[in-house]
Amino acid sequence: MNATPRAKSLTFAVMTAGLCLAASACTSSGSDAGGSGSSSSAADNSAASQQVASPTASATGPACTYKSYGGGVPKLDLTDGKTVVGFSQSESTSNPFRATETKSIEAQAKKLGVKLIQRNANADVNAQNSQIEDMIAQGAKALIVAPENSDGLGPALAKAAEKKIPVLTIDRTATGSACKDFISFVGSDFYGQAQIAADDLAEATGGSAQIAVLTGTPGNNVSTDRTKGFQDRIKAKHPKLKVVASQTANFTQTEGQKVMEQLLQAHPGINAVYAENDEMALGALQAIRSAGKTPGKDVKVVSIDGTQQAVKDVASGQLAADIETNPRFGPLAFQALQNFYGSTGVQAQIIIKDGHFTSANAQQALDQGLVY
């Protein structure tokens, strides 16, 4: 599994719903503790901010259980107060997405009585491999991993397989096979997000624009799918949207600003930007202002993530739209593990239903505490 399923359509709404983690089972979620330090307490506790996931059309076939995973692994009771689970975070929690994701995992582990071991790779896949092996050595019996990239976790996955320790991947995929190298992937439809971003940019520009694309870190499925989804959509539906420049800014605000400054100098006719995450979009906004242009007027910008600052910029008109990537994985991840160790099992992919922020609903979402 190298990419998330390319759903024909996504239903984007900031609404509450249950967690559907296998074809035969739906369980309603309780409150989680998502939200970054800058988010309101309402974002942490509002039922409307809960993750929504369901099997896609491609999630067919037998569900994965501890009996079928990699030839079988020991059964665990996550609620016995003794089970140790390792959580590997890929990047710094200075990023609101990572902060919210980490808090959500911590909160759900505490709720269940799970002993959680954590490590943060700080965007270094070699460090992530070493840290996962270290957590295994410290007694982790199951692992929740947010991969730094899709291809680089071979050593860690091999060590986990050797020790019969199951791995659940969240927010990015890992190269390998479901129910053999990892249990499942829990995350968004990145390809579908990009298609909506293309439609948003077409609407904002009247269907004609010279676009700069700020792509994410190479080597992971998020950037691959968000690039291809956007390209495919404009080719199929918006022929007057022309990508005149595309360059990676590695999902960071600093690089987003630097790259955007260079692109504006090289291509002064740029009047639209597609940023594959909010951090790069925020950097792009700074670069646009520095160039003496007005975001939202001279240059239309669309982004993906749904962080609080970006949604504020949608509400103020500086961003045209923002597609959410909900990071509150705690309830989903641990429910998936409980289903894995129970009779229900887990499908190969658990795809999240995310929010879509536009000028029509951004301020309302902020007021209701739905934004991290």
Short mmCIF file of the C-alpha atoms (twelve columns), coordinates in Angstrom:
data_MODEL
# 
_entry.id   MODEL 
# 
loop_
_atom_site.group_PDB 
_atom_site.id 
_atom_site.type_symbol 
_atom_site.label_atom_id 
_atom_site.label_alt_id 
_atom_site.label_comp_id 
_atom_site.label_asym_id 
_atom_site.label_seq_id 
_atom_site.Cartn_x 
_atom_site.Cartn_y 
_atom_site.Cartn_z 
_atom_site.pdbx_PDB_model_num 
ATOM 1   C CA . MET A 1   0.000   0.000   0.000   1 
ATOM 2   C CA . ASN A 2   1.827   3.079   -1.249  1 
ATOM 3   C CA . ALA A 3   -1.044  5.561   -1.366  1 
ATOM 4   C CA . THR A 4   -4.433  6.239   0.089   1 
ATOM 5   C CA . PRO A 5   -7.487  5.266   -1.979  1 
ATOM 6   C CA . ARG A 6   -8.578  7.778   -4.552  1 
ATOM 7   C CA . ALA A 7   -12.181 8.211   -3.639  1 
ATOM 8   C CA . LYS A 8   -14.485 9.492   -6.345  1 
ATOM 9   C CA . SER A 9   -15.698 12.163  -3.963  1 
ATOM 10  C CA . LEU A 10  -15.271 13.321  -0.392  1 
ATOM 11  C CA . THR A 11  -17.991 14.618  1.874   1 
ATOM 12  C CA . PHE A 12  -16.267 17.443  3.689   1 
ATOM 13  C CA . ALA A 13  -18.108 18.821  6.702   1 
ATOM 14  C CA . VAL A 14  -17.131 19.854  10.194  1 
ATOM 15  C CA . MET A 15  -19.589 17.511  11.870  1 
ATOM 16  C CA . THR A 16  -19.644 14.788  14.456  1 
ATOM 17  C CA . ALA A 17  -20.146 11.149  13.516  1 
ATOM 18  C CA . GLY A 18  -19.164 7.676   14.642  1 
ATOM 19  C CA . LEU A 19  -15.955 5.800   14.068  1 
ATOM 20  C CA . CYS A 20  -16.405 3.076   11.474  1 
ATOM 21  C CA . LEU A 21  -13.261 1.030   11.736  1 
ATOM 22  C CA . ALA A 22  -14.275 -2.149  9.970   1 
ATOM 23  C CA . ALA A 23  -16.895 -3.175  7.472   1 
ATOM 24  C CA . SER A 24  -18.997 -4.780  10.161  1 
ATOM 25  C CA . ALA A 25  -18.511 -2.458  13.127  1 
ATOM 26  C CA . CYS A 26  -19.123 1.193   13.946  1 
ATOM 27  C CA . THR A 27  -18.362 2.601   17.377  1 
ATOM 28  C CA . SER A 28  -19.254 6.104   18.467  1 
ATOM 29  C CA . SER A 29  -16.293 8.153   19.645  1 
ATOM 30  C CA . GLY A 30  -16.084 9.919   22.946  1 
ATOM 31  C CA . SER A 31  -14.362 13.219  23.505  1 
ATOM 32  C CA . ASP A 32  -10.688 13.439  22.674  1 
ATOM 33  C CA . ALA A 33  -7.951  15.818  23.660  1 
ATOM 34  C CA . GLY A 34  -6.960  17.098  20.257  1 
ATOM 35  C CA . GLY A 35  -5.858  20.662  19.688  1 
ATOM 36  C CA . SER A 36  -2.581  22.498  19.814  1 
ATOM 37  C CA . GLY A 37  -1.534  24.765  22.614  1 
ATOM 38  C CA . SER A 38  -2.931  27.728  20.699  1 
ATOM 39  C CA . SER A 39  -6.356  26.150  20.187  1 
ATOM 40  C CA . SER A 40  -9.317  26.841  22.422  1 
ATOM 41  C CA . SER A 41  -10.492 24.326  24.983  1 
ATOM 42  C CA . ALA A 42  -13.634 23.940  22.905  1 
ATOM 43  C CA . ALA A 43  -11.523 22.413  20.163  1 
ATOM 44  C CA . ASP A 44  -10.313 19.820  22.631  1 
ATOM 45  C CA . ASN A 45  -13.722 18.816  23.908  1 
ATOM 46  C CA . SER A 46  -16.334 19.648  21.286  1 
ATOM 47  C CA . ALA A 47  -18.117 16.604  19.907  1 
ATOM 48  C CA . ALA A 48  -18.089 18.319  16.530  1 
ATOM 49  C CA . SER A 49  -14.299 18.146  16.381  1 
ATOM 50  C CA . GLN A 50  -14.206 14.354  16.501  1 
ATOM 51  C CA . GLN A 51  -12.522 12.341  13.808  1 
ATOM 52  C CA . VAL A 52  -14.756 10.576  11.315  1 
ATOM 53  C CA . ALA A 53  -13.587 7.495   9.448   1 
ATOM 54  C CA . SER A 54  -15.092 4.717   7.416   1 
ATOM 55  C CA . PRO A 55  -13.862 1.948   5.091   1 
ATOM 56  C CA . THR A 56  -13.701 3.033   1.470   1 
ATOM 57  C CA . ALA A 57  -14.807 0.995   -1.511  1 
ATOM 58  C CA . SER A 58  -11.296 -0.431  -1.717  1 
ATOM 59  C CA . ALA A 59  -11.304 -1.612  1.902   1 
ATOM 60  C CA . THR A 60  -12.669 -5.069  1.143   1 
ATOM 61  C CA . GLY A 61  -11.668 -8.579  2.021   1 
ATOM 62  C CA . PRO A 62  -11.013 -10.109 5.424   1 
ATOM 63  C CA . ALA A 63  -10.175 -7.761  8.269   1 
ATOM 64  C CA . CYS A 64  -6.794  -8.026  9.950   1 
ATOM 65  C CA . THR A 65  -6.653  -9.530  13.453  1 
ATOM 66  C CA . TYR A 66  -3.863  -10.534 15.791  1 
ATOM 67  C CA . LYS A 67  -4.361  -14.113 14.600  1 
ATOM 68  C CA . SER A 68  -3.773  -13.275 10.925  1 
ATOM 69  C CA . TYR A 69  -1.172  -10.516 11.250  1 
ATOM 70  C CA . GLY A 70  2.217   -11.710 10.032  1 
ATOM 71  C CA . GLY A 71  1.370   -15.294 10.892  1 
ATOM 72  C CA . GLY A 72  0.019   -14.388 14.310  1 
ATOM 73  C CA . VAL A 73  1.055   -12.199 17.249  1 
ATOM 74  C CA . PRO A 74  0.283   -12.399 20.997  1 
ATOM 75  C CA . LYS A 75  -3.113  -11.080 22.075  1 
ATOM 76  C CA . LEU A 76  -3.134  -7.949  24.251  1 
ATOM 77  C CA . ASP A 77  -5.711  -6.344  26.520  1 
ATOM 78  C CA . LEU A 78  -5.237  -2.599  26.134  1 
ATOM 79  C CA . THR A 79  -7.338  -1.885  29.209  1 
ATOM 80  C CA . ASP A 80  -5.461  -4.052  31.721  1 
ATOM 81  C CA . GLY A 81  -3.295  -1.172  32.945  1 
ATOM 82  C CA . LYS A 82  -0.117  -3.039  32.012  1 
ATOM 83  C CA . THR A 83  0.108   -2.944  28.225  1 
ATOM 84  C CA . VAL A 84  2.942   -0.837  26.803  1 
ATOM 85  C CA . VAL A 85  2.376   0.865   23.445  1 
ATOM 86  C CA . GLY A 86  5.032   2.865   21.612  1 
ATOM 87  C CA . PHE A 87  4.181   6.025   19.684  1 
ATOM 88  C CA . SER A 88  6.640   7.321   17.092  1 
ATOM 89  C CA . GLN A 89  6.031   10.922  16.035  1 
ATOM 90  C CA . SER A 90  7.731   11.961  12.814  1 
ATOM 91  C CA . GLU A 91  8.168   15.704  13.213  1 
ATOM 92  C CA . SER A 92  8.448   18.515  15.741  1 
ATOM 93  C CA . THR A 93  5.381   19.385  17.773  1 
ATOM 94  C CA . SER A 94  6.038   23.049  17.014  1 
ATOM 95  C CA . ASN A 95  3.805   22.228  14.031  1 
ATOM 96  C CA . PRO A 96  0.147   22.492  15.199  1 
ATOM 97  C CA . PHE A 97  -0.784  19.299  13.348  1 
ATOM 98  C CA . ARG A 98  1.917   17.304  15.157  1 
ATOM 99  C CA . ALA A 99  1.098   18.883  18.517  1 
ATOM 100 C CA . THR A 100 -2.582  18.034  18.173  1 
ATOM 101 C CA . GLU A 101 -1.853  14.522  16.948  1 
ATOM 102 C CA . THR A 102 0.481   13.830  19.874  1 
ATOM 103 C CA . LYS A 103 -1.938  15.206  22.468  1 
ATOM 104 C CA . SER A 104 -4.752  13.089  21.062  1 
ATOM 105 C CA . ILE A 105 -2.672  9.893   21.251  1 
ATOM 106 C CA . GLU A 106 -1.568  10.746  24.804  1 
ATOM 107 C CA . ALA A 107 -5.105  11.490  25.961  1 
ATOM 108 C CA . GLN A 108 -6.597  8.278   24.601  1 
ATOM 109 C CA . ALA A 109 -3.766  6.174   26.015  1 
ATOM 110 C CA . LYS A 110 -4.404  7.714   29.420  1 
ATOM 111 C CA . LYS A 111 -8.132  7.123   29.105  1 
ATOM 112 C CA . LEU A 112 -7.575  3.410   28.420  1 
ATOM 113 C CA . GLY A 113 -4.840  2.963   31.004  1 
ATOM 114 C CA . VAL A 114 -2.206  2.216   28.353  1 
ATOM 115 C CA . LYS A 115 1.428   2.782   29.275  1 
ATOM 116 C CA . LEU A 116 2.695   4.979   26.436  1 
ATOM 117 C CA . ILE A 117 6.320   5.282   25.356  1 
ATOM 118 C CA . GLN A 118 6.965   8.197   22.987  1 
ATOM 119 C CA . ARG A 119 9.730   9.312   20.666  1 
ATOM 120 C CA . ASN A 120 9.966   12.198  18.178  1 
ATOM 121 C CA . ALA A 121 12.148  11.750  15.080  1 
ATOM 122 C CA . ASN A 122 12.220  15.484  14.237  1 
ATOM 123 C CA . ALA A 123 12.016  14.807  10.481  1 
ATOM 124 C CA . ASP A 124 14.910  12.302  10.485  1 
ATOM 125 C CA . VAL A 125 13.866  8.901   9.155   1 
ATOM 126 C CA . ASN A 126 17.105  7.261   10.329  1 
ATOM 127 C CA . ALA A 127 16.429  8.528   13.832  1 
ATOM 128 C CA . GLN A 128 12.873  7.221   13.583  1 
ATOM 129 C CA . ASN A 129 14.130  3.728   12.782  1 
ATOM 130 C CA . SER A 130 16.485  3.809   15.752  1 
ATOM 131 C CA . GLN A 131 13.817  5.177   18.083  1 
ATOM 132 C CA . ILE A 132 11.296  2.510   17.111  1 
ATOM 133 C CA . GLU A 133 13.871  -0.204  17.754  1 
ATOM 134 C CA . ASP A 134 14.604  1.451   21.113  1 
ATOM 135 C CA . MET A 135 10.917  1.421   22.072  1 
ATOM 136 C CA . ILE A 136 10.775  -2.268  21.203  1 
ATOM 137 C CA . ALA A 137 13.781  -2.863  23.450  1 
ATOM 138 C CA . GLN A 138 11.982  -0.970  26.241  1 
ATOM 139 C CA . GLY A 139 9.016   -3.320  26.124  1 
ATOM 140 C CA . ALA A 140 6.526   -1.863  23.653  1 
ATOM 141 C CA . LYS A 141 4.130   -4.632  22.583  1 
ATOM 142 C CA . ALA A 142 2.345   -2.626  19.884  1 
ATOM 143 C CA . LEU A 143 3.364   0.451   17.915  1 
ATOM 144 C CA . ILE A 144 1.559   3.485   16.524  1 
ATOM 145 C CA . VAL A 145 3.793   5.136   13.929  1 
ATOM 146 C CA . ALA A 146 3.493   8.411   12.029  1 
ATOM 147 C CA . PRO A 147 6.095   7.712   9.309   1 
ATOM 148 C CA . GLU A 148 8.552   10.433  8.347   1 
ATOM 149 C CA . ASN A 149 8.404   9.095   4.811   1 
ATOM 150 C CA . SER A 150 6.787   6.143   3.128   1 
ATOM 151 C CA . ASP A 151 9.886   4.264   2.033   1 
ATOM 152 C CA . GLY A 152 12.343  4.624   4.891   1 
ATOM 153 C CA . LEU A 153 11.024  2.472   7.730   1 
ATOM 154 C CA . GLY A 154 12.145  -0.921  6.452   1 
ATOM 155 C CA . PRO A 155 14.601  -1.591  9.316   1 
ATOM 156 C CA . ALA A 156 12.088  -0.709  12.031  1 
ATOM 157 C CA . LEU A 157 9.285   -2.724  10.451  1 
ATOM 158 C CA . ALA A 158 11.612  -5.698  10.083  1 
ATOM 159 C CA . LYS A 159 12.581  -5.515  13.756  1 
ATOM 160 C CA . ALA A 160 8.935   -5.262  14.796  1 
ATOM 161 C CA . ALA A 161 8.062   -8.287  12.646  1 
ATOM 162 C CA . GLU A 162 10.938  -10.253 14.160  1 
ATOM 163 C CA . LYS A 163 9.617   -9.536  17.657  1 
ATOM 164 C CA . LYS A 164 5.970   -10.143 16.625  1 
ATOM 165 C CA . ILE A 165 5.003   -6.569  17.460  1 
ATOM 166 C CA . PRO A 166 2.181   -5.139  15.306  1 
ATOM 167 C CA . VAL A 167 2.490   -1.651  13.800  1 
ATOM 168 C CA . LEU A 168 -0.378  0.737   13.064  1 
ATOM 169 C CA . THR A 169 0.503   3.595   10.690  1 
ATOM 170 C CA . ILE A 170 -1.213  6.976   10.941  1 
ATOM 171 C CA . ASP A 171 -1.258  10.103  8.741   1 
ATOM 172 C CA . ARG A 172 1.303   8.740   6.229   1 
ATOM 173 C CA . THR A 173 1.612   5.305   4.704   1 
ATOM 174 C CA . ALA A 174 4.598   2.977   4.898   1 
ATOM 175 C CA . THR A 175 5.835   0.804   2.060   1 
ATOM 176 C CA . GLY A 176 4.741   -2.781  2.558   1 
ATOM 177 C CA . SER A 177 1.593   -4.840  2.855   1 
ATOM 178 C CA . ALA A 178 -1.335  -4.431  5.234   1 
ATOM 179 C CA . CYS A 179 -1.675  -7.234  7.801   1 
ATOM 180 C CA . LYS A 180 1.904   -8.287  7.112   1 
ATOM 181 C CA . ASP A 181 4.229   -5.306  7.541   1 
ATOM 182 C CA . PHE A 182 1.681   -3.107  9.346   1 
ATOM 183 C CA . ILE A 183 -1.899  -3.516  10.514  1 
ATOM 184 C CA . SER A 184 -3.545  -0.669  8.618   1 
ATOM 185 C CA . PHE A 185 -3.244  2.952   7.557   1 
ATOM 186 C CA . VAL A 186 -5.363  5.599   9.323   1 
ATOM 187 C CA . GLY A 187 -5.475  8.953   7.550   1 
ATOM 188 C CA . SER A 188 -6.980  11.288  4.991   1 
ATOM 189 C CA . ASP A 189 -7.702  10.946  1.282   1 
ATOM 190 C CA . PHE A 190 -4.809  13.149  0.178   1 
ATOM 191 C CA . TYR A 191 -5.585  12.763  -3.517  1 
ATOM 192 C CA . GLY A 192 -9.196  13.834  -2.922  1 
ATOM 193 C CA . GLN A 193 -8.060  16.810  -0.837  1 
ATOM 194 C CA . ALA A 194 -5.957  18.037  -3.772  1 
ATOM 195 C CA . GLN A 195 -8.881  17.749  -6.162  1 
ATOM 196 C CA . ILE A 196 -10.972 19.970  -3.919  1 
ATOM 197 C CA . ALA A 197 -8.069  22.420  -3.651  1 
ATOM 198 C CA . ALA A 198 -7.967  22.635  -7.461  1 
ATOM 199 C CA . ASP A 199 -11.696 23.333  -7.582  1 
ATOM 200 C CA . ASP A 200 -11.316 26.008  -4.885  1 
ATOM 201 C CA . LEU A 201 -8.518  27.714  -6.790  1 
ATOM 202 C CA . ALA A 202 -10.523 27.615  -10.004 1 
ATOM 203 C CA . GLU A 203 -13.453 29.271  -8.245  1 
ATOM 204 C CA . ALA A 204 -11.239 31.910  -6.620  1 
ATOM 205 C CA . THR A 205 -9.558  32.851  -9.908  1 
ATOM 206 C CA . GLY A 206 -12.509 32.623  -12.252 1 
ATOM 207 C CA . GLY A 207 -10.996 29.516  -13.799 1 
ATOM 208 C CA . SER A 208 -7.875  31.189  -15.254 1 
ATOM 209 C CA . ALA A 209 -4.562  31.600  -13.421 1 
ATOM 210 C CA . GLN A 210 -0.799  31.260  -13.444 1 
ATOM 211 C CA . ILE A 211 -0.099  28.988  -10.485 1 
ATOM 212 C CA . ALA A 212 2.874   28.311  -8.256  1 
ATOM 213 C CA . VAL A 213 2.748   24.957  -6.466  1 
ATOM 214 C CA . LEU A 214 4.601   24.487  -3.175  1 
ATOM 215 C CA . THR A 215 5.043   20.742  -2.779  1 
ATOM 216 C CA . GLY A 216 5.775   18.823  0.392   1 
ATOM 217 C CA . THR A 217 8.721   16.680  1.383   1 
ATOM 218 C CA . PRO A 218 9.593   14.200  -1.379  1 
ATOM 219 C CA . GLY A 219 9.316   10.498  -0.634  1 
ATOM 220 C CA . ASN A 220 6.011   10.314  1.236   1 
ATOM 221 C CA . ASN A 221 2.543   9.537   -0.008  1 
ATOM 222 C CA . VAL A 222 1.042   12.783  1.266   1 
ATOM 223 C CA . SER A 223 3.061   14.957  -1.100  1 
ATOM 224 C CA . THR A 224 2.801   12.454  -3.958  1 
ATOM 225 C CA . ASP A 225 -0.988  12.260  -3.754  1 
ATOM 226 C CA . ARG A 226 -1.511  15.981  -3.176  1 
ATOM 227 C CA . THR A 227 0.595   16.760  -6.231  1 
ATOM 228 C CA . LYS A 228 -1.028  14.208  -8.531  1 
ATOM 229 C CA . GLY A 229 -4.559  14.935  -7.370  1 
ATOM 230 C CA . PHE A 230 -4.134  18.622  -8.162  1 
ATOM 231 C CA . GLN A 231 -2.510  17.984  -11.539 1 
ATOM 232 C CA . ASP A 232 -5.150  15.477  -12.569 1 
ATOM 233 C CA . ARG A 233 -8.004  17.767  -11.569 1 
ATOM 234 C CA . ILE A 234 -6.841  20.838  -13.451 1 
ATOM 235 C CA . LYS A 235 -6.106  18.723  -16.524 1 
ATOM 236 C CA . ALA A 236 -9.576  17.203  -16.439 1 
ATOM 237 C CA . LYS A 237 -11.694 20.182  -15.388 1 
ATOM 238 C CA . HIS A 238 -9.752  23.458  -15.355 1 
ATOM 239 C CA . PRO A 239 -7.620  23.771  -18.512 1 
ATOM 240 C CA . LYS A 240 -6.991  27.499  -18.011 1 
ATOM 241 C CA . LEU A 241 -5.269  26.895  -14.668 1 
ATOM 242 C CA . LYS A 242 -1.600  26.783  -15.667 1 
ATOM 243 C CA . VAL A 243 1.139   25.619  -13.308 1 
ATOM 244 C CA . VAL A 244 4.092   27.849  -14.195 1 
ATOM 245 C CA . ALA A 245 6.329   26.776  -11.302 1 
ATOM 246 C CA . SER A 246 6.459   23.891  -8.838  1 
ATOM 247 C CA . GLN A 247 9.050   23.435  -6.117  1 
ATOM 248 C CA . THR A 248 9.325   21.658  -2.792  1 
ATOM 249 C CA . ALA A 249 9.347   23.677  0.412   1 
ATOM 250 C CA . ASN A 250 9.439   20.560  2.593   1 
ATOM 251 C CA . PHE A 251 6.198   21.319  4.464   1 
ATOM 252 C CA . THR A 252 7.853   24.172  6.450   1 
ATOM 253 C CA . GLN A 253 6.933   27.833  6.792   1 
ATOM 254 C CA . THR A 254 10.496  29.119  6.512   1 
ATOM 255 C CA . GLU A 255 11.122  27.283  3.258   1 
ATOM 256 C CA . GLY A 256 7.677   28.183  2.014   1 
ATOM 257 C CA . GLN A 257 8.504   31.864  2.331   1 
ATOM 258 C CA . LYS A 258 11.961  31.485  0.777   1 
ATOM 259 C CA . VAL A 259 10.783  29.410  -2.171  1 
ATOM 260 C CA . MET A 260 7.791   31.658  -2.805  1 
ATOM 261 C CA . GLU A 261 10.016  34.741  -2.859  1 
ATOM 262 C CA . GLN A 262 12.194  33.090  -5.501  1 
ATOM 263 C CA . LEU A 263 9.231   31.974  -7.580  1 
ATOM 264 C CA . LEU A 264 7.659   35.434  -7.569  1 
ATOM 265 C CA . GLN A 265 10.910  36.941  -8.791  1 
ATOM 266 C CA . ALA A 266 11.305  34.328  -11.536 1 
ATOM 267 C CA . HIS A 267 7.615   34.386  -12.546 1 
ATOM 268 C CA . PRO A 268 6.130   37.832  -11.818 1 
ATOM 269 C CA . GLY A 269 2.866   36.840  -13.477 1 
ATOM 270 C CA . ILE A 270 1.983   34.321  -10.731 1 
ATOM 271 C CA . ASN A 271 -1.475  35.150  -9.413  1 
ATOM 272 C CA . ALA A 272 -2.363  31.911  -7.609  1 
ATOM 273 C CA . VAL A 273 -0.670  29.481  -5.224  1 
ATOM 274 C CA . TYR A 274 -1.467  25.908  -4.266  1 
ATOM 275 C CA . ALA A 275 0.355   24.995  -1.056  1 
ATOM 276 C CA . GLU A 276 0.313   21.335  -0.028  1 
ATOM 277 C CA . ASN A 277 0.162   22.255  3.657   1 
ATOM 278 C CA . ASP A 278 -0.626  25.264  5.817   1 
ATOM 279 C CA . GLU A 279 2.907   25.850  7.035   1 
ATOM 280 C CA . MET A 280 4.076   26.465  3.459   1 
ATOM 281 C CA . ALA A 281 0.980   28.566  2.779   1 
ATOM 282 C CA . LEU A 282 1.738   30.839  5.726   1 
ATOM 283 C CA . GLY A 283 5.261   31.291  4.399   1 
ATOM 284 C CA . ALA A 284 3.878   32.054  0.951   1 
ATOM 285 C CA . LEU A 285 1.608   34.748  2.377   1 
ATOM 286 C CA . GLN A 286 4.637   36.443  3.933   1 
ATOM 287 C CA . ALA A 287 6.506   36.305  0.620   1 
ATOM 288 C CA . ILE A 288 3.543   37.728  -1.278  1 
ATOM 289 C CA . ARG A 289 3.330   40.677  1.124   1 
ATOM 290 C CA . SER A 290 7.080   41.229  0.908   1 
ATOM 291 C CA . ALA A 291 6.737   41.434  -2.864  1 
ATOM 292 C CA . GLY A 292 4.271   44.299  -2.448  1 
ATOM 293 C CA . LYS A 293 1.262   42.232  -3.399  1 
ATOM 294 C CA . THR A 294 -1.941  41.597  -1.463  1 
ATOM 295 C CA . PRO A 295 -2.875  37.981  -0.641  1 
ATOM 296 C CA . GLY A 296 -6.480  37.302  -1.531  1 
ATOM 297 C CA . LYS A 297 -6.519  40.126  -4.065  1 
ATOM 298 C CA . ASP A 298 -3.398  40.003  -6.221  1 
ATOM 299 C CA . VAL A 299 -2.579  36.389  -5.464  1 
ATOM 300 C CA . LYS A 300 -5.149  33.731  -4.527  1 
ATOM 301 C CA . VAL A 301 -3.863  31.020  -2.200  1 
ATOM 302 C CA . VAL A 302 -5.403  27.640  -1.389  1 
ATOM 303 C CA . SER A 303 -3.945  25.249  1.171   1 
ATOM 304 C CA . ILE A 304 -4.492  21.967  3.003   1 
ATOM 305 C CA . ASP A 305 -4.425  21.179  6.754   1 
ATOM 306 C CA . GLY A 306 -6.960  23.336  8.581   1 
ATOM 307 C CA . THR A 307 -4.688  24.794  11.258  1 
ATOM 308 C CA . GLN A 308 -6.030  27.654  13.314  1 
ATOM 309 C CA . GLN A 309 -3.953  30.441  11.759  1 
ATOM 310 C CA . ALA A 310 -4.738  29.302  8.233   1 
ATOM 311 C CA . VAL A 311 -8.474  29.169  8.938   1 
ATOM 312 C CA . LYS A 312 -8.238  32.676  10.408  1 
ATOM 313 C CA . ASP A 313 -6.627  33.731  7.129   1 
ATOM 314 C CA . VAL A 314 -9.534  32.167  5.223   1 
ATOM 315 C CA . ALA A 315 -11.964 34.109  7.389   1 
ATOM 316 C CA . SER A 316 -10.085 37.371  6.718   1 
ATOM 317 C CA . GLY A 317 -9.854  36.708  2.986   1 
ATOM 318 C CA . GLN A 318 -6.093  36.212  2.751   1 
ATOM 319 C CA . LEU A 319 -6.518  32.522  1.906   1 
ATOM 320 C CA . ALA A 320 -9.187  31.516  -0.574  1 
ATOM 321 C CA . ALA A 321 -9.882  28.162  1.101   1 
ATOM 322 C CA . ASP A 322 -8.322  25.487  3.281   1 
ATOM 323 C CA . ILE A 323 -9.040  21.760  3.335   1 
ATOM 324 C CA . GLU A 324 -8.705  20.144  6.751   1 
ATOM 325 C CA . THR A 325 -6.472  17.209  7.612   1 
ATOM 326 C CA . ASN A 326 -7.796  16.220  11.021  1 
ATOM 327 C CA . PRO A 327 -4.942  15.079  13.312  1 
ATOM 328 C CA . ARG A 328 -7.014  13.836  16.247  1 
ATOM 329 C CA . PHE A 329 -6.006  10.215  15.754  1 
ATOM 330 C CA . GLY A 330 -6.122  9.015   19.364  1 
ATOM 331 C CA . PRO A 331 -9.632  7.509   19.507  1 
ATOM 332 C CA . LEU A 332 -9.294  6.097   15.985  1 
ATOM 333 C CA . ALA A 333 -5.884  4.553   16.523  1 
ATOM 334 C CA . PHE A 334 -6.685  2.860   19.805  1 
ATOM 335 C CA . GLN A 335 -10.097 1.688   18.609  1 
ATOM 336 C CA . ALA A 336 -8.345  0.144   15.625  1 
ATOM 337 C CA . LEU A 337 -5.953  -1.657  17.973  1 
ATOM 338 C CA . GLN A 338 -8.818  -2.866  20.150  1 
ATOM 339 C CA . ASN A 339 -10.634 -4.189  17.079  1 
ATOM 340 C CA . PHE A 340 -7.384  -5.823  15.928  1 
ATOM 341 C CA . TYR A 341 -7.115  -7.696  19.220  1 
ATOM 342 C CA . GLY A 342 -10.830 -8.486  19.278  1 
ATOM 343 C CA . SER A 343 -13.095 -10.376 16.917  1 
ATOM 344 C CA . THR A 344 -13.907 -7.437  14.594  1 
ATOM 345 C CA . GLY A 345 -10.505 -6.906  13.022  1 
ATOM 346 C CA . VAL A 346 -9.308  -3.888  11.046  1 
ATOM 347 C CA . GLN A 347 -9.567  -3.082  7.345   1 
ATOM 348 C CA . ALA A 348 -6.425  -2.179  5.399   1 
ATOM 349 C CA . GLN A 349 -7.285  1.507   5.257   1 
ATOM 350 C CA . ILE A 350 -9.310  3.780   7.527   1 
ATOM 351 C CA . ILE A 351 -10.007 6.978   5.643   1 
ATOM 352 C CA . ILE A 352 -11.011 10.098  7.519   1 
ATOM 353 C CA . LYS A 353 -13.752 12.539  6.652   1 
ATOM 354 C CA . ASP A 354 -12.229 16.008  6.937   1 
ATOM 355 C CA . GLY A 355 -13.519 19.579  7.050   1 
ATOM 356 C CA . HIS A 356 -13.482 22.137  4.234   1 
ATOM 357 C CA . PHE A 357 -13.052 25.777  5.249   1 
ATOM 358 C CA . THR A 358 -14.228 28.579  2.959   1 
ATOM 359 C CA . SER A 359 -15.249 32.197  3.389   1 
ATOM 360 C CA . ALA A 360 -18.768 30.924  4.079   1 
ATOM 361 C CA . ASN A 361 -17.920 28.854  7.160   1 
ATOM 362 C CA . ALA A 362 -14.387 29.655  8.400   1 
ATOM 363 C CA . GLN A 363 -15.369 32.150  11.083  1 
ATOM 364 C CA . GLN A 364 -18.157 29.909  12.329  1 
ATOM 365 C CA . ALA A 365 -15.722 27.008  12.630  1 
ATOM 366 C CA . LEU A 366 -13.341 29.208  14.635  1 
ATOM 367 C CA . ASP A 367 -16.138 30.466  16.880  1 
ATOM 368 C CA . GLN A 368 -17.318 26.917  17.567  1 
ATOM 369 C CA . GLY A 369 -13.827 25.670  18.448  1 
ATOM 370 C CA . LEU A 370 -13.600 23.206  15.584  1 
ATOM 371 C CA . VAL A 371 -10.108 24.230  14.490  1 
ATOM 372 C CA . TYR A 372 -6.801  22.978  15.913  1 
# 
